[in-house]
CSV table of C-alpha atoms in Angstrom, one decimal:
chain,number,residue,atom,x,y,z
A,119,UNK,CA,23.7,-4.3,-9.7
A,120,UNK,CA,23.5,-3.3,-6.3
A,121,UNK,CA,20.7,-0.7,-6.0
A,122,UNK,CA,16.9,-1.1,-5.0
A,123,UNK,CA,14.4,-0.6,-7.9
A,124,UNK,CA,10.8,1.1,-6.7
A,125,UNK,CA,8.3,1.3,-9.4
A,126,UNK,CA,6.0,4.0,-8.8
A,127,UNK,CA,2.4,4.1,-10.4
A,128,UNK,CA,-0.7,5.5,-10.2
A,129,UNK,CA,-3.6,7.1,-12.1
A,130,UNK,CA,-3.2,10.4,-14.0
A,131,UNK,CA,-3.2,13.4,-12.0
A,132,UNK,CA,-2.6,12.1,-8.5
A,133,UNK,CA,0.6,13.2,-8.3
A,134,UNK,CA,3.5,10.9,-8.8
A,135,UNK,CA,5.9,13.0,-10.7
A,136,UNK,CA,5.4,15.9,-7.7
A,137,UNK,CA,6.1,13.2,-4.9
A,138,UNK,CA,9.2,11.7,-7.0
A,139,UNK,CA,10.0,15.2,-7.3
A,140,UNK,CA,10.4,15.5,-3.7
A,141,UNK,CA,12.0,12.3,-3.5
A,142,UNK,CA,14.8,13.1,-5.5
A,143,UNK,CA,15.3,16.4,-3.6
A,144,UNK,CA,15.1,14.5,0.0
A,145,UNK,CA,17.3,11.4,-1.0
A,146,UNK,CA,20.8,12.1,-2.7
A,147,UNK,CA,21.3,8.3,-3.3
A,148,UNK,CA,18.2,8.1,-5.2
A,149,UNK,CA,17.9,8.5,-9.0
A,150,UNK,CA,14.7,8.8,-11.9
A,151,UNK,CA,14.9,6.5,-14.5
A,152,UNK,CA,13.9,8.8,-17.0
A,153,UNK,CA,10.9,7.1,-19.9
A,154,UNK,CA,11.1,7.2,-23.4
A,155,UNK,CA,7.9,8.5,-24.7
A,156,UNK,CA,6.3,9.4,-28.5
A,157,UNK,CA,3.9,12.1,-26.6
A,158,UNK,CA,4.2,15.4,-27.5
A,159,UNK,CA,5.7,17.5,-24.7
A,160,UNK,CA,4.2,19.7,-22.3
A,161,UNK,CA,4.7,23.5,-21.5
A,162,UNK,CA,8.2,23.1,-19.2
A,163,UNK,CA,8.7,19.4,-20.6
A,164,UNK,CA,12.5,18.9,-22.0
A,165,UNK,CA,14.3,15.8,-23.9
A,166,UNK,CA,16.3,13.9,-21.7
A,167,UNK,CA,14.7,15.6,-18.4
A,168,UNK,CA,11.1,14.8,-18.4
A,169,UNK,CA,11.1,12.3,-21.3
A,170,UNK,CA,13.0,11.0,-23.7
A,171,UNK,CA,11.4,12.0,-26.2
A,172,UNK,CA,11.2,10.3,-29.8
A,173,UNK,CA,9.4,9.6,-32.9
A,174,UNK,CA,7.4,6.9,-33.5
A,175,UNK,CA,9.2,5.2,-35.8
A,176,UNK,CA,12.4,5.6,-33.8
A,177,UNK,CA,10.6,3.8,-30.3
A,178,UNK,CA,8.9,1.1,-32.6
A,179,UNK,CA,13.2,0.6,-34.2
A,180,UNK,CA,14.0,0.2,-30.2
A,181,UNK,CA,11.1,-1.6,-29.7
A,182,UNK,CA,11.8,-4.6,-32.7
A,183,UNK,CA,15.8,-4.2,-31.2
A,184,UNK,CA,14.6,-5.2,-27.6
A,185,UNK,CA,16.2,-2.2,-26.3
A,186,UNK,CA,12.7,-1.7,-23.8
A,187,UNK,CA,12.6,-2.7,-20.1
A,188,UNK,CA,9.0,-2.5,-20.4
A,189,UNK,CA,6.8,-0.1,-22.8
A,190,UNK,CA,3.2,0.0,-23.5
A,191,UNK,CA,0.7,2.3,-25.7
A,192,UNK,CA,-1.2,4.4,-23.2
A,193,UNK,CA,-3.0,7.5,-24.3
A,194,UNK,CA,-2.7,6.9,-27.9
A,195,UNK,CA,1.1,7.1,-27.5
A,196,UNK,CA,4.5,4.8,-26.8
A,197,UNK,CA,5.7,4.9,-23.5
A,198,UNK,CA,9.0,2.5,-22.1
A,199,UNK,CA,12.0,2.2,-20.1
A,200,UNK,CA,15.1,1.6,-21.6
A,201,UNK,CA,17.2,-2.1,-20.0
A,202,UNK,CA,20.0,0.3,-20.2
A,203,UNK,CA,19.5,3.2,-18.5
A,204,UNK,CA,17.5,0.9,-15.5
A,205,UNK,CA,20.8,-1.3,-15.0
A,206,UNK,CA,23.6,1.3,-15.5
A,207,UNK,CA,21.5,3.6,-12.7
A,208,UNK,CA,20.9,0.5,-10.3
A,209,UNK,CA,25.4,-0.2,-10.3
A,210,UNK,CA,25.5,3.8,-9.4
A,211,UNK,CA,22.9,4.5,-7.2
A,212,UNK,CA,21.4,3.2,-3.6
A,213,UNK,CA,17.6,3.3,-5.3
A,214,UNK,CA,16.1,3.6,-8.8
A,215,UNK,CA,12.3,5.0,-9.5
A,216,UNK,CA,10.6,3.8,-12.1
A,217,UNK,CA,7.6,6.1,-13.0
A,218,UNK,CA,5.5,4.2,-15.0
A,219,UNK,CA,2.4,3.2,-15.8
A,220,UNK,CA,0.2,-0.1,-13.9
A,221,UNK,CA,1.1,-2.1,-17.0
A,222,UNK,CA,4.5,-0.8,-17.4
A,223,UNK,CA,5.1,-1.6,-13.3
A,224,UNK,CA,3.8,-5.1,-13.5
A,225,UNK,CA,6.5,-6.2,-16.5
A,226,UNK,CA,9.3,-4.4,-14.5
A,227,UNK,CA,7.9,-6.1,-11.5
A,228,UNK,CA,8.9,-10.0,-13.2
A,229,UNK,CA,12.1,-8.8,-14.6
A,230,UNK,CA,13.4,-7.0,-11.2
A,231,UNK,CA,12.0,-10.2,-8.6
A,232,UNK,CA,13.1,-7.8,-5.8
A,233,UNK,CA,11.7,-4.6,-7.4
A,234,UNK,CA,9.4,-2.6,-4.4
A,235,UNK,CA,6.1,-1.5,-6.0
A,236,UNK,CA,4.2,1.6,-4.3
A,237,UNK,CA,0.8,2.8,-6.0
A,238,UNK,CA,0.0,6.3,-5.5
A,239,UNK,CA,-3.6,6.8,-5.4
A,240,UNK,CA,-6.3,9.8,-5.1
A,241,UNK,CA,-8.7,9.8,-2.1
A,242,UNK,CA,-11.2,9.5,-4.8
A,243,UNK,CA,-12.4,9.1,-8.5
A,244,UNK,CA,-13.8,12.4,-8.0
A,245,UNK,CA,-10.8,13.7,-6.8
A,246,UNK,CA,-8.8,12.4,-9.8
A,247,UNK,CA,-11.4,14.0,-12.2
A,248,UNK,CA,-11.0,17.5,-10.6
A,249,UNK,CA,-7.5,17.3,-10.4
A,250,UNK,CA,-7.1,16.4,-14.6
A,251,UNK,CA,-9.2,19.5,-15.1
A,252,UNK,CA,-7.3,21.4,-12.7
A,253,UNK,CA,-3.9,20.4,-14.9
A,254,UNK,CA,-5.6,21.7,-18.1
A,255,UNK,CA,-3.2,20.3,-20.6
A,256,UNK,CA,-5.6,17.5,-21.8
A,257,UNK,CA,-8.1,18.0,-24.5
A,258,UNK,CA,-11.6,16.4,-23.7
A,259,UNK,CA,-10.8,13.1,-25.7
A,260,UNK,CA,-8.2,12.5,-23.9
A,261,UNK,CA,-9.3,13.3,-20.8
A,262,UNK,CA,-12.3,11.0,-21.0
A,263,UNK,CA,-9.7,8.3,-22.0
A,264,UNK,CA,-7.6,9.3,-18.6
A,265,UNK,CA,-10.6,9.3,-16.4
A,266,UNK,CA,-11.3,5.9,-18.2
A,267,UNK,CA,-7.7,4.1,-17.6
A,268,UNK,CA,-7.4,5.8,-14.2
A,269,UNK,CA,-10.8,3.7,-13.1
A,270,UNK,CA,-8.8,0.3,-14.2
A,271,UNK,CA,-5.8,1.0,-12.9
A,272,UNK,CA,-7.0,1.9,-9.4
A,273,UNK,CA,-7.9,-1.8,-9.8
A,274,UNK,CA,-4.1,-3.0,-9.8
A,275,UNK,CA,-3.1,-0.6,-6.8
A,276,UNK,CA,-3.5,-4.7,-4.8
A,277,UNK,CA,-1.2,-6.2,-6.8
A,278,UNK,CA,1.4,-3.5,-5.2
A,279,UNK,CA,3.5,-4.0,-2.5
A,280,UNK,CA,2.5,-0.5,-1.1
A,281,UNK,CA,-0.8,1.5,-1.9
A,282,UNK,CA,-0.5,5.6,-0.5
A,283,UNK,CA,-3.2,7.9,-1.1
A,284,UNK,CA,-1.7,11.4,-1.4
A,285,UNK,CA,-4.8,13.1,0.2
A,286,UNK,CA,-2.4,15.6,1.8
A,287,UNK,CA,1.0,16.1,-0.5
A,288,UNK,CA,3.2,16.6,2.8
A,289,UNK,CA,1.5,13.5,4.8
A,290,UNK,CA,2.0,11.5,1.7
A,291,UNK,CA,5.3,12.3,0.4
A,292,UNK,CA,7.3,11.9,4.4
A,293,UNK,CA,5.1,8.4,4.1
A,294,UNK,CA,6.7,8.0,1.0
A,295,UNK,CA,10.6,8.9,1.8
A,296,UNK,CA,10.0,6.1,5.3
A,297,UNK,CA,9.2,3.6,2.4
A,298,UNK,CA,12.0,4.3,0.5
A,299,UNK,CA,14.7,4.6,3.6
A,300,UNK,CA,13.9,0.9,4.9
A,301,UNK,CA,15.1,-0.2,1.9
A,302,UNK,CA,18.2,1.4,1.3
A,303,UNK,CA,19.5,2.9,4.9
């Protein structure tokens, strides 16, 4: 394996999946590990692309066969990175993301040693609230269970090598890519 891992968390709704978006568009040599996940999937979501998407009882089969990286129940649902897909992208590519969850980053964190850890944060709780009602695509129980989780995992952004708050998407995401590049130019 020859490629840098970079585990990417954060809250809900701060924006991760738009800055790896631009990531991926700004840095050829980069690649998405893409999650496995038992969560039903969202307007534009598709298998393979977004997720991985399976049944329970298929994740918990992988799960008993040590097939996971990392995984963890967040939500109410299964979420985890498959070994495979993390090491066959680290011999191809220059960098891997990994787009996971606080708990999910901190078990990838002691199997990768050299993994690079960057918490992407709001500017504020407040902020993170409006920006979950501004997704609309929780229902209120869950939502209160986001707003919840995102309050503990704001906690962990210390135990990251890198902590951005994407107050301005633009700002953020070029601070982002000068993260990246000094680890793999």
């Amino acid at each position: 394996m020859s490629g840098v891992l970079f585990v990417i968390s954060g809250p809900s709704g701060v924006g991760k999946g738009t800055l790896v978006k631009i990531l991926i568009e700004k840095i050829p040599s980069l690649a998405l590990s893409i999650s496995a996940t038992t969560r039903k999937p969202r307007i534009g979501d598709a298998d393979g692309v977004t997720y991985f998407f399976m049944t329970k009882e298929d994740f918990e089969q992988k799960i008993s066969q040590g097939a996971f990286l990392e995984y963890a129940n967040v939500h109410g649902n299964y979420y985890g990175t498959l070994q495979s897909t993390v090491d066959d992208l680290l011999d191809e590519y220059a960098g891997v993301i990994l787009e996971i969850d606080v708990q999910g980053g901190h078990l990838a964190k002691l199997h990768y040693k050299d993994a690079v850890t960057i918490f992407i944060d709001a500017p504020s709780e407040e902020e993170i609230k409006n920006r979950l009602i501004g997704r609309g695509s929780d229902v209120e129980e869950n939502f209160e269970l986001r707003l919840a989780n995102a309050q503990k995992e704001r906690e962990s952004a210390k135990d990251y090598d890198f902590h951005l708050i994407n107050d301005d998407l633009n700002e953020c995401a070029n601070n982002l890519i000068k993260v990246i590049k000094s680890y793999i130019q």
